Amino acid sequence: MKKTFVLICAVCLLCTSLFAEDAASSAYLEACKAFSRGEWNSAELLLRKAVAYPQYNNADANYMLITAEIYAGDDVSALKDSEAFIKKYPSSIYVPRVQYMRGKLLYGLGEYEKAVIVLSDFCHQYETNELYPSALFYIAEALYAGYKYDEAEELYEQIIASYPESDKVSASQYRVESIAQRSREEKLLYLLKQTGEEYLAAKEDYEKQLRLYNSEAINTTRERLLDSQAKNQELEEQIRELENQIAELKAEQAARSEQEQAVIVAAQKEDVFTDSSSADEDLKLLKQKARLVQWLIDGEKQNEAK
């Protein structure tokens, strides 16, 4: 009786193990199918289920999970999983790209200071990486969003000068021009403020001289009155000129802002996964790998059926 009980337990354990293995394989197989078809929401859910099994909780599967999350627009989960990936697989070949994606995700979520830190670390560690100019661009974008225009401008100019073949050059040029226009507008506004203050002081002096002229009617007061009047007219003309220049500048900015925004958006949307010229190839390889896994698992099941 005791031997029979032990035998039953052993059979149950074997069946449970086989069922778990079959469930794990099925989960990973379905995840690979969804990934290879670009069904990102399904791939994210299925890959998350697959990595819950120890045999599929590896660097490849987790990298695919982060990829699916980014394409599915689940940036919060992708950021969390990218941080976990770097800690869990520090020697993986995927670490540079995951670190870059982590910085870009932080930028996209509005965590500009953290994005600058993470992407700066990436640039320090991987100076020869193909993503280096893109990392510089997002550091500049984070600085620009934080109103640190001088620092951002230096990085935009570095991209233009050092990486002329980069797909971030056009966007960087627009940003440099935008910063230059902003600087010009600030100078004009400062001059307008100074001229306005000077005009108010001159107007006050004119009114004072006018009162003296009405009360004393002396030649000296009359001359001062004429001088004050002339100065007021000159300052009024300067103010009108400055206001016209500011209006023209704002009109010019409005005319080019739509085009500039389109270029910036295009630069940021080129590829949400790698943001590099090899993005399509990288994704293609991952999909091929998913199809290969799918083929191997299907083959094993067919052999077992025989």
mmCIF file of C-alpha atoms in Angstrom:
data_model
loop_
_atom_site.group_PDB
_atom_site.id
_atom_site.type_symbol
_atom_site.label_atom_id
_atom_site.label_comp_id
_atom_site.label_asym_id
_atom_site.label_seq_id
_atom_site.Cartn_x
_atom_site.Cartn_y
_atom_site.Cartn_z
ATOM 1 C CA MET A 1 0.000 0.000 0.000
ATOM 2 C CA LYS A 2 2.823 2.305 0.951
ATOM 3 C CA LYS A 3 4.719 1.495 -2.276
ATOM 4 C CA THR A 4 1.574 2.159 -4.310
ATOM 5 C CA PHE A 5 1.164 5.556 -2.631
ATOM 6 C CA VAL A 6 4.791 6.455 -3.354
ATOM 7 C CA LEU A 7 4.358 5.355 -6.974
ATOM 8 C CA ILE A 8 1.211 7.466 -7.360
ATOM 9 C CA CYS A 9 3.005 10.471 -5.882
ATOM 10 C CA ALA A 10 5.914 9.982 -8.258
ATOM 11 C CA VAL A 11 3.564 9.766 -11.243
ATOM 12 C CA CYS A 12 1.729 12.896 -10.092
ATOM 13 C CA LEU A 13 4.996 14.784 -9.722
ATOM 14 C CA LEU A 14 6.101 13.650 -13.182
ATOM 15 C CA CYS A 15 2.784 14.665 -14.734
ATOM 16 C CA THR A 16 2.891 18.031 -12.951
ATOM 17 C CA SER A 17 6.438 18.585 -14.190
ATOM 18 C CA LEU A 18 5.504 17.627 -17.743
ATOM 19 C CA PHE A 19 2.389 19.804 -17.616
ATOM 20 C CA ALA A 20 4.419 22.758 -16.280
ATOM 21 C CA GLU A 21 7.007 22.247 -19.009
ATOM 22 C CA ASP A 22 4.278 22.045 -21.636
ATOM 23 C CA ALA A 23 2.573 25.165 -20.239
ATOM 24 C CA ALA A 24 5.874 27.058 -20.236
ATOM 25 C CA SER A 25 6.656 26.019 -23.802
ATOM 26 C CA SER A 26 3.161 26.930 -24.948
ATOM 27 C CA ALA A 27 3.366 30.348 -23.290
ATOM 28 C CA TYR A 28 6.722 31.077 -24.889
ATOM 29 C CA LEU A 29 5.576 29.718 -28.247
ATOM 30 C CA GLU A 30 2.496 31.954 -28.292
ATOM 31 C CA ALA A 31 4.615 34.915 -27.199
ATOM 32 C CA CYS A 32 7.049 34.326 -30.064
ATOM 33 C CA LYS A 33 4.189 34.051 -32.548
ATOM 34 C CA ALA A 34 2.707 37.364 -31.414
ATOM 35 C CA PHE A 35 6.144 39.028 -31.426
ATOM 36 C CA SER A 36 7.009 37.817 -34.920
ATOM 37 C CA ARG A 37 3.683 39.188 -36.201
ATOM 38 C CA GLY A 38 4.247 42.549 -34.510
ATOM 39 C CA GLU A 39 1.193 42.138 -32.262
ATOM 40 C CA TRP A 40 2.837 44.128 -29.496
ATOM 41 C CA ASN A 41 0.082 44.216 -26.869
ATOM 42 C CA SER A 42 -0.399 40.466 -27.082
ATOM 43 C CA ALA A 43 3.348 39.873 -27.193
ATOM 44 C CA GLU A 44 3.815 41.934 -24.029
ATOM 45 C CA LEU A 45 1.195 39.959 -22.108
ATOM 46 C CA LEU A 46 2.416 36.575 -23.360
ATOM 47 C CA LEU A 47 6.110 37.327 -22.809
ATOM 48 C CA ARG A 48 5.351 38.485 -19.280
ATOM 49 C CA LYS A 49 3.638 35.129 -18.749
ATOM 50 C CA ALA A 50 6.542 33.242 -20.344
ATOM 51 C CA VAL A 51 9.270 34.861 -18.220
ATOM 52 C CA ALA A 52 7.354 33.791 -15.120
ATOM 53 C CA TYR A 53 8.726 30.304 -15.871
ATOM 54 C CA PRO A 54 12.389 29.872 -14.780
ATOM 55 C CA GLN A 55 13.435 28.156 -18.031
ATOM 56 C CA TYR A 56 12.361 31.185 -20.083
ATOM 57 C CA ASN A 57 13.346 33.904 -17.645
ATOM 58 C CA ASN A 58 16.527 34.816 -19.517
ATOM 59 C CA ALA A 59 18.158 37.852 -21.166
ATOM 60 C CA ASP A 60 16.708 37.124 -24.617
ATOM 61 C CA ALA A 61 13.105 36.805 -23.450
ATOM 62 C CA ASN A 62 13.322 39.834 -21.171
ATOM 63 C CA TYR A 63 14.884 41.916 -23.937
ATOM 64 C CA MET A 64 12.021 40.918 -26.218
ATOM 65 C CA LEU A 65 9.585 41.857 -23.436
ATOM 66 C CA ILE A 66 11.068 45.362 -23.127
ATOM 67 C CA THR A 67 10.917 45.724 -26.911
ATOM 68 C CA ALA A 68 7.251 44.708 -26.998
ATOM 69 C CA GLU A 69 6.432 47.094 -24.135
ATOM 70 C CA ILE A 70 8.030 50.030 -25.952
ATOM 71 C CA TYR A 71 6.234 49.287 -29.212
ATOM 72 C CA ALA A 72 2.974 48.815 -27.296
ATOM 73 C CA GLY A 73 3.436 52.256 -25.727
ATOM 74 C CA ASP A 74 3.729 50.890 -22.189
ATOM 75 C CA ASP A 75 6.646 53.176 -21.285
ATOM 76 C CA VAL A 76 6.227 52.872 -17.515
ATOM 77 C CA SER A 77 6.555 49.069 -17.591
ATOM 78 C CA ALA A 78 9.393 49.270 -20.116
ATOM 79 C CA LEU A 79 11.310 51.652 -17.845
ATOM 80 C CA LYS A 80 10.819 49.412 -14.826
ATOM 81 C CA ASP A 81 11.858 46.286 -16.732
ATOM 82 C CA SER A 82 14.865 47.999 -18.340
ATOM 83 C CA GLU A 83 16.173 48.974 -14.899
ATOM 84 C CA ALA A 84 15.686 45.384 -13.687
ATOM 85 C CA PHE A 85 17.370 44.023 -16.836
ATOM 86 C CA ILE A 86 20.565 46.044 -16.305
ATOM 87 C CA LYS A 87 20.827 44.834 -12.705
ATOM 88 C CA LYS A 88 20.064 41.206 -13.548
ATOM 89 C CA TYR A 89 22.120 40.861 -16.745
ATOM 90 C CA PRO A 90 25.041 43.343 -16.405
ATOM 91 C CA SER A 91 27.226 41.441 -18.886
ATOM 92 C CA SER A 92 24.553 40.944 -21.570
ATOM 93 C CA ILE A 93 25.235 42.214 -25.083
ATOM 94 C CA TYR A 94 21.894 44.009 -24.861
ATOM 95 C CA VAL A 95 22.925 46.246 -21.941
ATOM 96 C CA PRO A 96 24.096 49.273 -24.035
ATOM 97 C CA ARG A 97 20.811 49.409 -25.951
ATOM 98 C CA VAL A 98 18.724 48.832 -22.841
ATOM 99 C CA GLN A 99 20.567 51.634 -21.053
ATOM 100 C CA TYR A 100 19.982 53.950 -24.015
ATOM 101 C CA MET A 101 16.295 52.993 -24.120
ATOM 102 C CA ARG A 102 16.055 53.626 -20.389
ATOM 103 C CA GLY A 103 17.369 57.174 -20.855
ATOM 104 C CA LYS A 104 15.018 57.819 -23.753
ATOM 105 C CA LEU A 105 12.059 56.471 -21.778
ATOM 106 C CA LEU A 106 12.895 58.828 -18.899
ATOM 107 C CA TYR A 107 12.954 61.725 -21.355
ATOM 108 C CA GLY A 108 9.600 60.666 -22.821
ATOM 109 C CA LEU A 109 8.088 60.495 -19.335
ATOM 110 C CA GLY A 110 9.259 64.032 -18.523
ATOM 111 C CA GLU A 111 12.018 62.960 -16.114
ATOM 112 C CA TYR A 112 14.497 65.315 -17.766
ATOM 113 C CA GLU A 113 17.190 65.466 -15.065
ATOM 114 C CA LYS A 114 17.247 61.667 -14.693
ATOM 115 C CA ALA A 115 17.336 61.289 -18.485
ATOM 116 C CA VAL A 116 20.403 63.546 -18.670
ATOM 117 C CA ILE A 117 22.185 61.471 -16.008
ATOM 118 C CA VAL A 118 21.392 58.081 -17.599
ATOM 119 C CA LEU A 119 22.213 59.169 -21.168
ATOM 120 C CA SER A 120 25.390 60.929 -20.007
ATOM 121 C CA ASP A 121 26.495 57.666 -18.379
ATOM 122 C CA PHE A 122 25.721 55.876 -21.646
ATOM 123 C CA CYS A 123 27.862 58.366 -23.611
ATOM 124 C CA HIS A 124 30.699 58.005 -21.102
ATOM 125 C CA GLN A 125 30.676 54.191 -21.302
ATOM 126 C CA TYR A 126 29.956 53.692 -25.005
ATOM 127 C CA GLU A 127 31.651 56.488 -26.961
ATOM 128 C CA THR A 128 31.922 54.378 -30.132
ATOM 129 C CA ASN A 129 28.374 53.041 -30.038
ATOM 130 C CA GLU A 130 26.184 53.893 -33.046
ATOM 131 C CA LEU A 131 23.587 55.317 -30.678
ATOM 132 C CA TYR A 132 26.034 57.918 -29.294
ATOM 133 C CA PRO A 133 24.791 60.877 -31.422
ATOM 134 C CA SER A 134 21.168 59.954 -30.665
ATOM 135 C CA ALA A 135 22.008 59.907 -26.944
ATOM 136 C CA LEU A 136 23.587 63.362 -27.295
ATOM 137 C CA PHE A 137 20.424 64.562 -29.027
ATOM 138 C CA TYR A 138 18.150 63.420 -26.200
ATOM 139 C CA ILE A 139 20.451 64.935 -23.585
ATOM 140 C CA ALA A 140 20.154 68.211 -25.528
ATOM 141 C CA GLU A 141 16.375 67.804 -25.782
ATOM 142 C CA ALA A 142 16.109 67.223 -22.027
ATOM 143 C CA LEU A 143 18.209 70.341 -21.363
ATOM 144 C CA TYR A 144 16.116 72.316 -23.856
ATOM 145 C CA ALA A 145 12.904 71.185 -22.139
ATOM 146 C CA GLY A 146 14.431 72.333 -18.839
ATOM 147 C CA TYR A 147 15.164 75.822 -20.300
ATOM 148 C CA LYS A 148 18.936 75.255 -20.207
ATOM 149 C CA TYR A 149 19.351 76.641 -23.701
ATOM 150 C CA ASP A 150 23.087 77.408 -23.635
ATOM 151 C CA GLU A 151 24.020 73.861 -22.587
ATOM 152 C CA ALA A 152 21.574 72.365 -25.084
ATOM 153 C CA GLU A 153 22.911 74.536 -27.908
ATOM 154 C CA GLU A 154 26.460 73.237 -27.372
ATOM 155 C CA LEU A 155 25.275 69.638 -27.800
ATOM 156 C CA TYR A 156 23.156 70.423 -30.864
ATOM 157 C CA GLU A 157 26.164 72.096 -32.470
ATOM 158 C CA GLN A 158 28.346 69.110 -31.565
ATOM 159 C CA ILE A 159 25.921 66.764 -33.347
ATOM 160 C CA ILE A 160 25.887 68.997 -36.446
ATOM 161 C CA ALA A 161 29.686 69.319 -36.549
ATOM 162 C CA SER A 162 30.770 65.822 -35.500
ATOM 163 C CA TYR A 163 27.972 63.609 -36.842
ATOM 164 C CA PRO A 164 26.853 65.098 -40.187
ATOM 165 C CA GLU A 165 25.413 61.738 -41.273
ATOM 166 C CA SER A 166 23.225 61.413 -38.177
ATOM 167 C CA ASP A 167 19.456 61.498 -38.646
ATOM 168 C CA LYS A 168 19.353 64.021 -35.779
ATOM 169 C CA VAL A 169 21.187 66.774 -37.688
ATOM 170 C CA SER A 170 18.098 68.459 -39.184
ATOM 171 C CA ALA A 171 16.323 68.555 -35.842
ATOM 172 C CA SER A 172 19.470 69.899 -34.170
ATOM 173 C CA GLN A 173 19.756 72.672 -36.758
ATOM 174 C CA TYR A 174 16.163 73.709 -36.111
ATOM 175 C CA ARG A 175 16.815 73.786 -32.378
ATOM 176 C CA VAL A 176 19.935 75.950 -32.814
ATOM 177 C CA GLU A 177 17.960 78.407 -34.951
ATOM 178 C CA SER A 178 15.140 78.398 -32.419
ATOM 179 C CA ILE A 179 17.551 79.171 -29.574
ATOM 180 C CA ALA A 180 19.101 81.997 -31.628
ATOM 181 C CA GLN A 181 15.658 83.492 -32.256
ATOM 182 C CA ARG A 182 14.761 83.151 -28.599
ATOM 183 C CA SER A 183 17.963 84.944 -27.638
ATOM 184 C CA ARG A 184 17.224 87.722 -30.116
ATOM 185 C CA GLU A 185 13.697 88.106 -28.774
ATOM 186 C CA GLU A 186 14.985 88.329 -25.197
ATOM 187 C CA LYS A 187 17.431 91.072 -26.207
ATOM 188 C CA LEU A 188 14.690 93.026 -27.987
ATOM 189 C CA LEU A 189 12.399 92.718 -24.977
ATOM 190 C CA TYR A 190 15.213 93.930 -22.728
ATOM 191 C CA LEU A 191 15.831 96.927 -25.000
ATOM 192 C CA LEU A 192 12.114 97.640 -25.088
ATOM 193 C CA LYS A 193 11.995 97.583 -21.299
ATOM 194 C CA GLN A 194 15.016 99.891 -21.001
ATOM 195 C CA THR A 195 13.694 102.274 -23.658
ATOM 196 C CA GLY A 196 10.275 102.301 -22.032
ATOM 197 C CA GLU A 197 11.777 103.234 -18.688
ATOM 198 C CA GLU A 198 13.843 105.952 -20.322
ATOM 199 C CA TYR A 199 10.742 107.208 -22.150
ATOM 200 C CA LEU A 200 8.748 107.415 -18.906
ATOM 201 C CA ALA A 201 11.569 109.366 -17.245
ATOM 202 C CA ALA A 202 11.805 111.745 -20.230
ATOM 203 C CA LYS A 203 8.038 112.177 -20.279
ATOM 204 C CA GLU A 204 8.048 113.040 -16.591
ATOM 205 C CA ASP A 205 10.825 115.585 -17.187
ATOM 206 C CA TYR A 206 8.869 117.036 -20.126
ATOM 207 C CA GLU A 207 5.763 117.482 -18.008
ATOM 208 C CA LYS A 208 7.882 119.138 -15.306
ATOM 209 C CA GLN A 209 9.389 121.555 -17.838
ATOM 210 C CA LEU A 210 5.912 122.253 -19.198
ATOM 211 C CA ARG A 211 4.664 123.242 -15.770
ATOM 212 C CA LEU A 212 7.649 125.538 -15.298
ATOM 213 C CA TYR A 213 7.083 127.058 -18.732
ATOM 214 C CA ASN A 214 3.430 127.767 -17.932
ATOM 215 C CA SER A 215 4.294 129.326 -14.597
ATOM 216 C CA GLU A 216 7.483 131.241 -15.451
ATOM 217 C CA ALA A 217 7.521 131.435 -19.250
ATOM 218 C CA ILE A 218 11.278 131.923 -19.392
ATOM 219 C CA ASN A 219 13.506 131.220 -22.382
ATOM 220 C CA THR A 220 15.639 128.590 -20.613
ATOM 221 C CA THR A 221 12.592 126.575 -19.660
ATOM 222 C CA ARG A 222 11.289 126.858 -23.223
ATOM 223 C CA GLU A 223 14.542 125.427 -24.617
ATOM 224 C CA ARG A 224 14.474 122.557 -22.135
ATOM 225 C CA LEU A 225 10.865 121.906 -23.007
ATOM 226 C CA LEU A 226 11.691 121.672 -26.709
ATOM 227 C CA ASP A 227 14.626 119.331 -25.971
ATOM 228 C CA SER A 228 12.423 117.079 -23.809
ATOM 229 C CA GLN A 229 9.749 117.009 -26.478
ATOM 230 C CA ALA A 230 12.271 116.038 -29.134
ATOM 231 C CA LYS A 231 13.715 113.321 -26.906
ATOM 232 C CA ASN A 232 10.237 111.950 -26.219
ATOM 233 C CA GLN A 233 9.499 111.729 -29.926
ATOM 234 C CA GLU A 234 12.793 109.957 -30.537
ATOM 235 C CA LEU A 235 12.115 107.438 -27.753
ATOM 236 C CA GLU A 236 8.577 106.868 -29.034
ATOM 237 C CA GLU A 237 10.006 106.031 -32.457
ATOM 238 C CA GLN A 238 12.526 103.643 -30.886
ATOM 239 C CA ILE A 239 9.748 101.919 -28.951
ATOM 240 C CA ARG A 240 7.623 101.559 -32.095
ATOM 241 C CA GLU A 241 10.630 100.141 -33.968
ATOM 242 C CA LEU A 242 11.378 97.636 -31.208
ATOM 243 C CA GLU A 243 7.726 96.593 -31.019
ATOM 244 C CA ASN A 244 7.669 96.104 -34.797
ATOM 245 C CA GLN A 245 10.842 93.990 -34.649
ATOM 246 C CA ILE A 246 9.396 91.841 -31.865
ATOM 247 C CA ALA A 247 6.139 91.404 -33.802
ATOM 248 C CA GLU A 248 8.071 90.407 -36.937
ATOM 249 C CA LEU A 249 10.174 87.947 -34.943
ATOM 250 C CA LYS A 250 7.092 86.367 -33.376
ATOM 251 C CA ALA A 251 5.447 86.097 -36.805
ATOM 252 C CA GLU A 252 8.578 84.445 -38.177
ATOM 253 C CA GLN A 253 8.659 82.031 -35.250
ATOM 254 C CA ALA A 254 4.993 81.174 -35.717
ATOM 255 C CA ALA A 255 5.537 80.557 -39.431
ATOM 256 C CA ARG A 256 8.382 78.115 -38.866
ATOM 257 C CA SER A 257 7.218 76.524 -35.602
ATOM 258 C CA GLU A 258 4.924 74.027 -37.335
ATOM 259 C CA GLN A 259 7.669 72.886 -39.687
ATOM 260 C CA GLU A 260 10.177 72.768 -36.840
ATOM 261 C CA GLN A 261 7.823 70.703 -34.708
ATOM 262 C CA ALA A 262 7.312 68.247 -37.567
ATOM 263 C CA VAL A 263 11.081 67.773 -37.926
ATOM 264 C CA ILE A 264 11.555 67.301 -34.170
ATOM 265 C CA VAL A 265 8.703 64.795 -33.949
ATOM 266 C CA ALA A 266 10.116 62.885 -36.929
ATOM 267 C CA ALA A 267 13.531 62.768 -35.251
ATOM 268 C CA GLN A 268 11.981 61.361 -32.089
ATOM 269 C CA LYS A 269 9.714 58.860 -33.862
ATOM 270 C CA GLU A 270 12.199 57.295 -36.278
ATOM 271 C CA ASP A 271 12.246 54.155 -34.208
ATOM 272 C CA VAL A 272 10.960 53.796 -30.678
ATOM 273 C CA PHE A 273 13.095 50.711 -30.130
ATOM 274 C CA THR A 274 16.657 51.587 -31.112
ATOM 275 C CA ASP A 275 16.350 54.983 -32.807
ATOM 276 C CA SER A 276 19.235 54.069 -35.100
ATOM 277 C CA SER A 277 19.776 53.224 -38.744
ATOM 278 C CA SER A 278 19.896 49.521 -37.879
ATOM 279 C CA ALA A 279 16.536 49.566 -36.105
ATOM 280 C CA ASP A 280 14.642 47.656 -38.804
ATOM 281 C CA GLU A 281 17.414 45.081 -39.055
ATOM 282 C CA ASP A 282 17.522 44.582 -35.263
ATOM 283 C CA LEU A 283 13.784 44.077 -35.088
ATOM 284 C CA LYS A 284 13.899 41.752 -38.083
ATOM 285 C CA LEU A 285 16.516 39.593 -36.336
ATOM 286 C CA LEU A 286 14.449 39.429 -33.167
ATOM 287 C CA LYS A 287 11.390 38.370 -35.147
ATOM 288 C CA GLN A 288 13.447 35.730 -36.977
ATOM 289 C CA LYS A 289 14.653 34.450 -33.627
ATOM 290 C CA ALA A 290 11.067 34.271 -32.395
ATOM 291 C CA ARG A 291 10.046 32.313 -35.486
ATOM 292 C CA LEU A 292 13.011 29.958 -34.974
ATOM 293 C CA VAL A 293 11.956 29.262 -31.387
ATOM 294 C CA GLN A 294 8.414 28.710 -32.622
ATOM 295 C CA TRP A 295 9.674 26.207 -35.228
ATOM 296 C CA LEU A 296 11.845 24.337 -32.691
ATOM 297 C CA ILE A 297 9.049 24.007 -30.138
ATOM 298 C CA ASP A 298 6.574 22.853 -32.802
ATOM 299 C CA GLY A 299 9.157 20.314 -33.986
ATOM 300 C CA GLU A 300 9.642 18.933 -30.486
ATOM 301 C CA LYS A 301 5.890 18.547 -30.028
ATOM 302 C CA GLN A 302 5.572 16.689 -33.330
ATOM 303 C CA ASN A 303 8.398 14.304 -32.321
ATOM 304 C CA GLU A 304 6.759 13.652 -28.980
ATOM 305 C CA ALA A 305 3.462 12.894 -30.747
ATOM 306 C CA LYS A 306 5.216 10.219 -32.827
#
